[in-house]
Coordinates of C-alpha atoms and ligand atoms in Angstrom, one line a residue:
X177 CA 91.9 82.9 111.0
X178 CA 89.1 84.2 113.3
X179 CA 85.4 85.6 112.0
X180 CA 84.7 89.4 112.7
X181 CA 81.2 88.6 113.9
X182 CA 82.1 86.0 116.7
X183 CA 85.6 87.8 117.5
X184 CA 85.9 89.7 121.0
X185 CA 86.7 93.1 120.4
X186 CA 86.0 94.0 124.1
X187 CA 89.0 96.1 125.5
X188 CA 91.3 95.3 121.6
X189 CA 92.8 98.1 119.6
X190 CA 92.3 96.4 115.9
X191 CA 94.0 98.0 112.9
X192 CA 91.7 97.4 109.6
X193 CA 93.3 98.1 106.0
X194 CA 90.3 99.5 104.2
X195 CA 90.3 100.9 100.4
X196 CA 89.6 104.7 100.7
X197 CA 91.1 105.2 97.6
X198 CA 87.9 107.7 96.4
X199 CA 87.8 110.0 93.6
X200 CA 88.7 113.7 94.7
X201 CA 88.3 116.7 92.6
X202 CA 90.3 119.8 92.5
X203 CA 89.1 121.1 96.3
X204 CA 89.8 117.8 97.5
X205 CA 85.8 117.1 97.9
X206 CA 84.9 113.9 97.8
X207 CA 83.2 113.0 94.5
X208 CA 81.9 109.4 95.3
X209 CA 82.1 107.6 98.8
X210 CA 81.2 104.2 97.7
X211 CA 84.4 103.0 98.9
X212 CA 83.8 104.5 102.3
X213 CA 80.3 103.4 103.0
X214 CA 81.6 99.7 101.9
X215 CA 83.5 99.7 104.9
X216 CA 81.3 101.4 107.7
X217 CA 79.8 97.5 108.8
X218 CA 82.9 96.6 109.7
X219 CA 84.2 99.7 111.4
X220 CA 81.2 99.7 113.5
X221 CA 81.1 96.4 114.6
X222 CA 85.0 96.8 116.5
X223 CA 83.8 100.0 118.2
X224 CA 80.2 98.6 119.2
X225 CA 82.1 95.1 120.1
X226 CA 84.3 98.3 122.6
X227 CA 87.1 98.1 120.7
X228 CA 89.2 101.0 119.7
X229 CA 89.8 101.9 115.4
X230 CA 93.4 102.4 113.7
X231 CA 92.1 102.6 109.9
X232 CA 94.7 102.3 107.5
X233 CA 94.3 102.9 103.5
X234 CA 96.3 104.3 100.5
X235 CA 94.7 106.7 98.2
X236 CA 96.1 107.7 94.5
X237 CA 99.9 106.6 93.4
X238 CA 101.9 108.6 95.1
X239 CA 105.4 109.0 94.9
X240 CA 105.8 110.2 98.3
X241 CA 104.2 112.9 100.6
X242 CA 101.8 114.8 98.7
X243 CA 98.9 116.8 99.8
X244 CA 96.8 116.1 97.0
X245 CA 96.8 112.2 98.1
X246 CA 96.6 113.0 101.9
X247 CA 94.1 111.3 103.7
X248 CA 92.9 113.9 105.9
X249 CA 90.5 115.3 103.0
X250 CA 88.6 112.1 104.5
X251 CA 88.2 112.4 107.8
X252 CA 84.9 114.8 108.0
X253 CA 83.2 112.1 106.0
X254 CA 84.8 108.8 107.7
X255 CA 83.4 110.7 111.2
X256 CA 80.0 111.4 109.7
X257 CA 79.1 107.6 108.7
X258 CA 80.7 106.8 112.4
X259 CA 78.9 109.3 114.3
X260 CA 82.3 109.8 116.3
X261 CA 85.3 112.1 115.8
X262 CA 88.1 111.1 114.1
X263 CA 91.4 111.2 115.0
X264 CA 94.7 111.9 112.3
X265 CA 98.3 110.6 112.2
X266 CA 99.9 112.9 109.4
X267 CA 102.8 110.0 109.4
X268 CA 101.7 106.1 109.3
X269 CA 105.3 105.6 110.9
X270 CA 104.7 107.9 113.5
X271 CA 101.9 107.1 115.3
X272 CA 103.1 104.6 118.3
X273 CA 101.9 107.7 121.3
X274 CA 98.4 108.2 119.5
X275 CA 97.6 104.2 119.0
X276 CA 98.8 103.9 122.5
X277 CA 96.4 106.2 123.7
X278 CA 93.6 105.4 122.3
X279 CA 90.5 104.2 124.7
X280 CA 87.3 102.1 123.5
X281 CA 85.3 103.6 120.8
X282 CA 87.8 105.7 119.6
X283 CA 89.3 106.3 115.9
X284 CA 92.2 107.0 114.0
X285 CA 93.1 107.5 110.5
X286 CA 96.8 106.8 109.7
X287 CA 97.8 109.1 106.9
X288 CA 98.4 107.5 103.3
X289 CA 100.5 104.5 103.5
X290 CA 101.8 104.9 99.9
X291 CA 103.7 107.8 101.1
X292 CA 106.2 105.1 101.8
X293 CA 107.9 103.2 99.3
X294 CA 107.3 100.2 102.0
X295 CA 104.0 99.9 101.2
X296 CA 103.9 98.6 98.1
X297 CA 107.9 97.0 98.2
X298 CA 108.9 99.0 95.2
X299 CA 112.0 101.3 94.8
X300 CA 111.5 104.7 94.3
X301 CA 113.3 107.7 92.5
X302 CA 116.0 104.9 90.4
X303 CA 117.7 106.9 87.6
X304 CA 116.2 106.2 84.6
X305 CA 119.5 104.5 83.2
X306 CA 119.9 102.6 86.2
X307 CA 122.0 99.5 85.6
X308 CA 120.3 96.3 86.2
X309 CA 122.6 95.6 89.4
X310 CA 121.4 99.2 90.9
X311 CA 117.9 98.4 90.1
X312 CA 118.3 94.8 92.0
X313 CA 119.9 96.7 94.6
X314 CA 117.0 99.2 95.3
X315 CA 114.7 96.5 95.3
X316 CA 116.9 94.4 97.7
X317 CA 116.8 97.4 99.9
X318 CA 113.0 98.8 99.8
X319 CA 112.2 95.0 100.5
X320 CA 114.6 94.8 103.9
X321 CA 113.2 97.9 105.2
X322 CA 109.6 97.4 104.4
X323 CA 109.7 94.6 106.8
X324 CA 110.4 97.2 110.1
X325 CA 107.6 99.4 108.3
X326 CA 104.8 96.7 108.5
X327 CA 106.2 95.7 111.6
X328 CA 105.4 99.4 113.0
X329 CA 102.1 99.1 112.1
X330 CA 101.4 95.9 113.4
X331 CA 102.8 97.3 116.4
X332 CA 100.0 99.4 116.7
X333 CA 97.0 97.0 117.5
X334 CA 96.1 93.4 118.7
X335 CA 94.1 92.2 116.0
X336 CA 94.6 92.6 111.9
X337 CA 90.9 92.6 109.6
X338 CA 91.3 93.0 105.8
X339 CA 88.5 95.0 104.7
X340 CA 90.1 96.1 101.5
X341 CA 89.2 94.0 98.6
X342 CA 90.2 96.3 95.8
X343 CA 93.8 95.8 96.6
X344 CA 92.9 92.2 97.6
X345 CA 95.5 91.4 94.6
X346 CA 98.5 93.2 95.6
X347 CA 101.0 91.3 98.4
X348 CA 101.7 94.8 99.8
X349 CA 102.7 95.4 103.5
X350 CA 99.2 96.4 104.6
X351 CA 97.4 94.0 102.7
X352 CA 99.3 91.0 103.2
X353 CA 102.5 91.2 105.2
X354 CA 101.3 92.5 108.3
X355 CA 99.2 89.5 109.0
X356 CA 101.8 87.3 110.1
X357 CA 102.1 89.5 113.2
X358 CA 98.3 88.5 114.2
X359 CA 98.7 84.9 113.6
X360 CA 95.7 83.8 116.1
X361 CA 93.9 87.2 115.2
X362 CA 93.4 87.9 112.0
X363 CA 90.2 87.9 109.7
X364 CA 88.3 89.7 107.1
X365 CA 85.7 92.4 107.0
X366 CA 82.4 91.9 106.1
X367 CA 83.4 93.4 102.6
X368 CA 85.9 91.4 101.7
X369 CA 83.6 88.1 103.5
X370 CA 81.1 89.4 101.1
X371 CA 83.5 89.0 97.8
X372 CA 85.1 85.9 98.9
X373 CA 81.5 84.2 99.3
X374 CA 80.6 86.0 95.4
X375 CA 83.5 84.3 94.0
X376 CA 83.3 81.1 95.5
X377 CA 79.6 80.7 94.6
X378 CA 80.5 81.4 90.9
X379 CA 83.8 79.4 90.5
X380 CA 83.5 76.6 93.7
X381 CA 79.8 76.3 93.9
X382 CA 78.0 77.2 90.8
X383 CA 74.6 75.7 90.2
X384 CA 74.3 74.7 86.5
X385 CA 73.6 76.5 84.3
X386 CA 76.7 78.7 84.7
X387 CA 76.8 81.4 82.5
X388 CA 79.6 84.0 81.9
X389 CA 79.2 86.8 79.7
X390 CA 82.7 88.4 78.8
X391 CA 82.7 91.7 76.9
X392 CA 85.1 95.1 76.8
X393 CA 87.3 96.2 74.7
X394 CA 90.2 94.1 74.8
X395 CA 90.7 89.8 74.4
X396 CA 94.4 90.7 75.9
X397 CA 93.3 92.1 79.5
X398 CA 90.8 89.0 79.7
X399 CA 92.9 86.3 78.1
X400 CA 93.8 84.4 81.1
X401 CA 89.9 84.9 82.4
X402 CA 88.2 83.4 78.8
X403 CA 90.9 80.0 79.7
X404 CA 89.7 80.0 82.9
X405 CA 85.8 80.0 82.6
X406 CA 86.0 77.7 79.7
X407 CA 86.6 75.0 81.9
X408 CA 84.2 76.1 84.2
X409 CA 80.7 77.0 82.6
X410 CA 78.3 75.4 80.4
X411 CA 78.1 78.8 78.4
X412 CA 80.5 82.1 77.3
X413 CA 79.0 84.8 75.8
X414 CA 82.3 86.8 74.4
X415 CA 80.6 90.1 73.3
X416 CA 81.8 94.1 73.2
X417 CA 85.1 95.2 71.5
X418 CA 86.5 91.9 72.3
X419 CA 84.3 89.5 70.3
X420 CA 85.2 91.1 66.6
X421 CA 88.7 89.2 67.2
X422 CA 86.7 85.9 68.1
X423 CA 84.2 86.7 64.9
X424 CA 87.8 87.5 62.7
X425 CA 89.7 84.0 63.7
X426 CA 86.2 82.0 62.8
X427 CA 86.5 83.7 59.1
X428 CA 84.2 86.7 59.8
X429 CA 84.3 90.0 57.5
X430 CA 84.9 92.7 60.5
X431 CA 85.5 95.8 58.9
X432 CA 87.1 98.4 60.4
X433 CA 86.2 96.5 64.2
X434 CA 88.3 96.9 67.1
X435 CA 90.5 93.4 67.1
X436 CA 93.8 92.3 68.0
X437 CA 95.2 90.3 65.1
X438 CA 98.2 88.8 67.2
X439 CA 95.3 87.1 69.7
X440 CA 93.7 85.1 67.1
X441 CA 95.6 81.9 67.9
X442 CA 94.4 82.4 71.6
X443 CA 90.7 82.9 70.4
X444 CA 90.9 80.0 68.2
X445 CA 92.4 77.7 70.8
X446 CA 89.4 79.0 73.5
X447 CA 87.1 77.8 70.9
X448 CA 88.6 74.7 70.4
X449 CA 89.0 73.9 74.2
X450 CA 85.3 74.8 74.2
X451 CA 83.9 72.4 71.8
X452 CA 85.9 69.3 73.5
X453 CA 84.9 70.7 76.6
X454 CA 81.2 70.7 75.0
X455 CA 80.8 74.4 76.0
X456 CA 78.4 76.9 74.1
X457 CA 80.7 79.5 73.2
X458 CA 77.8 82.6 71.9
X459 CA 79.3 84.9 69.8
X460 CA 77.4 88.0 68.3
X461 CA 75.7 87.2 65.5
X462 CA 74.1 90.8 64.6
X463 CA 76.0 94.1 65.3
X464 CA 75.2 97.3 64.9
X465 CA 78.1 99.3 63.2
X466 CA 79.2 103.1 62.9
X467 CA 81.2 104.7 60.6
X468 CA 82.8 106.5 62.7
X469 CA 83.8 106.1 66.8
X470 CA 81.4 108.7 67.8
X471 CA 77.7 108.9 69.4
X472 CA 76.6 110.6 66.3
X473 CA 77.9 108.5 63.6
X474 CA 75.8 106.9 61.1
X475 CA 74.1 103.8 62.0
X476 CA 73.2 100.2 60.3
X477 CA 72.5 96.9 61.4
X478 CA 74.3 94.4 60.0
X479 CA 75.4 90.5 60.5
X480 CA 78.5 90.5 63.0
X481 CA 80.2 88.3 60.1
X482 CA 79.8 90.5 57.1
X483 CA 80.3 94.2 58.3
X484 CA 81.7 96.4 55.5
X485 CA 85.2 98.3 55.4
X486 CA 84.9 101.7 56.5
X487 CA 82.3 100.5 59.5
X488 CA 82.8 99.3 62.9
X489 CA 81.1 96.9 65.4
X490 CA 79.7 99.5 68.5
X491 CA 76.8 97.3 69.8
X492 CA 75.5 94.2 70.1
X493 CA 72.4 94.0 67.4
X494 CA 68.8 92.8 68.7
X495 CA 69.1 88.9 67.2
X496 CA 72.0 89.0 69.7
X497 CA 70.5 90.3 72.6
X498 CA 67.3 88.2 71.8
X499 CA 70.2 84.9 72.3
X500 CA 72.2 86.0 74.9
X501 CA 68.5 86.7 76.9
X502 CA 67.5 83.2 76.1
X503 CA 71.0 81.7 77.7
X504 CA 71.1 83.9 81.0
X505 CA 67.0 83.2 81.2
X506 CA 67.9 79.3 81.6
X507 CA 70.9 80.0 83.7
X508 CA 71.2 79.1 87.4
X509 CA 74.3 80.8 87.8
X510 CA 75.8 84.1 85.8
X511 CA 78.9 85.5 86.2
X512 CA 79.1 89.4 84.4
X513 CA 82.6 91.3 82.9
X514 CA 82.2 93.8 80.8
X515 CA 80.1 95.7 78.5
X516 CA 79.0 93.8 74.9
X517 CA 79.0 98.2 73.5
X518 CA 80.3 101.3 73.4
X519 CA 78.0 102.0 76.9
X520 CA 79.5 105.4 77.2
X521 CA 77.9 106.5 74.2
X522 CA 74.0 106.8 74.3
X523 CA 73.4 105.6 70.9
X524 CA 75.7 102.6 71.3
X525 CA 74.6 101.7 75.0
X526 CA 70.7 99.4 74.2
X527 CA 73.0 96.0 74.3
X528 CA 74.5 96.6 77.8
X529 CA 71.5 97.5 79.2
X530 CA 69.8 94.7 78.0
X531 CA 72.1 92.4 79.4
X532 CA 71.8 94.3 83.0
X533 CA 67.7 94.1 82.4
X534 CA 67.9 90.3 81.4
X535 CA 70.6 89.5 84.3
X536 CA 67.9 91.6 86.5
X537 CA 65.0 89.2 85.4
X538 CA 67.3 86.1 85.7
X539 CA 67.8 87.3 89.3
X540 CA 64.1 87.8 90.0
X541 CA 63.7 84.1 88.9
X542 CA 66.0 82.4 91.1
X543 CA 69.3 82.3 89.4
X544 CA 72.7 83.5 91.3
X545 CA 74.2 86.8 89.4
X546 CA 77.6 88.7 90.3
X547 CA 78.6 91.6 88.1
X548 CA 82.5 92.3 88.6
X549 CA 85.3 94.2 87.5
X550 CA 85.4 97.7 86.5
X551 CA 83.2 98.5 83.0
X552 CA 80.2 96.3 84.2
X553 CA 79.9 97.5 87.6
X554 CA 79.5 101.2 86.4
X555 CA 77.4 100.0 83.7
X556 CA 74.9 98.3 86.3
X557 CA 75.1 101.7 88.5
X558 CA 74.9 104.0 86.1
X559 CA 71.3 101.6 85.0
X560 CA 69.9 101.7 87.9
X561 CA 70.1 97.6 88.2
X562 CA 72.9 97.6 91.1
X563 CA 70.1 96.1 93.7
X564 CA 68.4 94.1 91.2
X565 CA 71.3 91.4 90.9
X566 CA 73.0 89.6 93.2
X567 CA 76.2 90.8 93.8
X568 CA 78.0 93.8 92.6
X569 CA 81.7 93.9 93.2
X570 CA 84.0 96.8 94.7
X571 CA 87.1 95.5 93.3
X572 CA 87.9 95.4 89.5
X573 CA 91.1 94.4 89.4
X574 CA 90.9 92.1 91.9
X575 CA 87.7 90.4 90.9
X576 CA 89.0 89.8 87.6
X577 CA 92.4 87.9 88.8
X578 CA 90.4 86.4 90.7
X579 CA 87.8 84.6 87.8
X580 CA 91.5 83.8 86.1
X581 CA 91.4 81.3 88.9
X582 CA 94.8 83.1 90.7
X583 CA 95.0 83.2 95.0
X584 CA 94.7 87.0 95.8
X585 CA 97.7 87.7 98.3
X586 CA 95.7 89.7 100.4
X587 CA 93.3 86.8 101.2
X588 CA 95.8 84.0 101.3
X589 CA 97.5 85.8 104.1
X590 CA 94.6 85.6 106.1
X591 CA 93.3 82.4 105.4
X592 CA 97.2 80.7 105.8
X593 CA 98.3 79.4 109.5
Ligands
LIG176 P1 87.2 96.7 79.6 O1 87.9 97.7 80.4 O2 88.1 95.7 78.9 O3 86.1 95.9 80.3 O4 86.5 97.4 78.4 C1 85.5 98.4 78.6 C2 85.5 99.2 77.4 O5 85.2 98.5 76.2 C3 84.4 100.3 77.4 O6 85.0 101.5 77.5 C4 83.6 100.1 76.1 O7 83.4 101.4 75.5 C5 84.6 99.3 75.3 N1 83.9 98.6 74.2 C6 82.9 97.7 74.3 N2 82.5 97.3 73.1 C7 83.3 98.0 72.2 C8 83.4 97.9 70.8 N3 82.5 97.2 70.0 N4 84.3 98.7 70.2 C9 85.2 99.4 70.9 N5 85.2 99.5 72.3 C10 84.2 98.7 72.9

């Protein structure tokens, strides 16, 4: 693999798969270009290296052409962060005379690669009682042709850069396939450089202390994460929805708590593989409940092991917070998924912003702090704390199959000869 800042891009034609996947509403206006301005680093370093842009992205799910998940209603805004115009292909297959004619310093947007089935490798349109033999089929079939459809787009340029960490964990044709065709030039963008150097400084090179606090709704979706840390940090702070299930399988009256009964083997093993392990696992130990899922329920404070039917665990209660701030305070290196509350709701949002506030102070202090994956991130942004840690990640998904220790596709194919 090569390195985008030391790469020649004098004279080259590079095709970059970026995430442009932004929120649209019903005029097709952008609503937030986060996902955009990630990007514009590395698209400006080809065309001031003289290079010439093919940008490739998907945007939405698709099933096939639709104007509602055409890339076009992008272009003013990718040309204003450029300070260039911007050139369209309305077909990603179709575009060998406009790459062709592209000179240094120019741009174009290939329209939504999920128009294609190819893109992602999966069959379109089956019947719904397709046999299991037709289904194979299909599959069979989308994955011989999607091999001439990433070819066509590799066709396009000289050199491959992977800016696109949100779909970092999919192994679809523009995220992972197409790099074979750029064997000796290939690399990442400086966004996806930026999340690869986030995770590895939490789960190769974590100074000790290492902290992770895991919250949400939901010990299912972050199983395979909680096994993961566990063997990796000195201390887990399971909080949010998810810790009543923890609180139930250690004997804990939880009321009418979000919990997942069928999980509690799985918390009771993470505990277990935490106290050989001789890590600190810090559950809530005061919530504050509602009697009702709603901002204006009535409130008490209560311990999070003796809440009373008819009441449910929203946040996390100040003796928690006052813990959890102790731990991340004496923590060198802090890993954040997931809010301990019901942030959405103003009454129920004091723990989650405590925990941005402390991870903000731990920051100030010294310590290394990433806050990934979905809930957190907006919980950070929506606080104001985004620039007062150290790294905020674009890519939930991603990020979190990431911290379950997986290889994402879309960097393996870069980093592999
Ligand atoms: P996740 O997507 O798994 O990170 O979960 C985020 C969601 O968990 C948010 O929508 C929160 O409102 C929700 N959540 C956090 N704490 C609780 C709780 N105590 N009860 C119900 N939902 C919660």
């Amino acid at each position: 693999m090569k390195q985008i800042d030391s790469y020649d891009f004098n004279g080259k034609k590079a095709i970059v798969r970026v995430d442009f996947n932004v929120p649209l509403n019903d005029q097709f206006e952008i609503t937030d270009d986060t996902r955009i301005r990630a990007a514009i680093p590395t698209l400006k370093k080809v065309l001031e290296g003289g290079g010439a842009l093919i940008i490739m992205s998907h945007l939405g799910r698709p099933k096939g052409p639709a104007e509602k998940f055409s890339l076009k209603h992008i272009l003013a805004r990718v040309s204003q962060y450029l300070g260039v115009p911007v050139q369209f292909a309305p077909d990603c297959q179709k575009a060998d005379e406009q790459a062709a004619a592209l000179k240094p310093g120019e741009v174009l947007v290939l329209e939504n690669l999920r128009f294609y089935a190819e893109e992602e490798g999966k069959p379109r349109g089956l019947a719904e009682d397709a046999t299991d033999e037709e289904k194979k089929a299909a599959k069979a079939a989308v994955k011989e042709s999607q091999k001439a459809f990433t070819k066509k787009l590799a066709s396009y340029a000289d050199c491959y850069i992977n800016d696109a960490f949100g779909t970092a964990h999919r192994a679809h044709a523009s995220t992972a396939l197409i790099a074979k065709y750029f064997p000796n030039d290939k690399m990442f963008g400086y966004l996806m450089e930026g999340e690869i150097r986030a995770i590895d400084n939490v789960l190769k090179n974590a100074q000790h202390p290492f902290t992770a606090i895991i919250g949400g709704s939901k010990v299912s979706s972050k199983l395979e994460v909680l096994k993961n840390l566990v063997t990796k940090v000195d201390n887990l702070i399971i909080g949010g929805g998810m810790g009543y299930t923890f609180i139930k399988a250690e004997g804990g009256a939880i009321g009418n708590s979000l919990h997942e009964d069928e999980l509690i083997p799985d918390a009771l093993e993470i505990m277990q593989r935490a106290k050989q392990l001789g890590v600190n696992i810090s559950l809530s130990v005061q919530t504050r409940v509602a009697d009702d899922f709603s901002n204006d329920a009535n409130v008490k404070v209560v311990p999070s092991h003796e809440i009373p039917e008819g009441w449910q665990g929203m946040d996390a209660g100040e003796k928690s917070i006052e813990n959890w701030r102790k731990i991340i305070l004496d923590s060198k290196t802090i890993l954040w998924n997931g809010p301990v509350g019901v942030f959405e709701m103003p009454t129920f949002a004091t723990g989650t912003l405590k925990i941005a506030e402390a991870l903000a102070e731990a920051t100030a202090k010294g310590a290394y702090t990433l806050v990934g994956g979905g809930d957190s991130v907006a919980a950070v942004n929506q606080m104001g704390y985004a620039d007062k840690v150290s790294y905020v990640s674009t890519g939930g998904g991603a990020m979190l199959e990431a911290i379950e220790g997986k290889d994402l596709p879309g960097i393996a194919a870069i980093r592999e000869d």
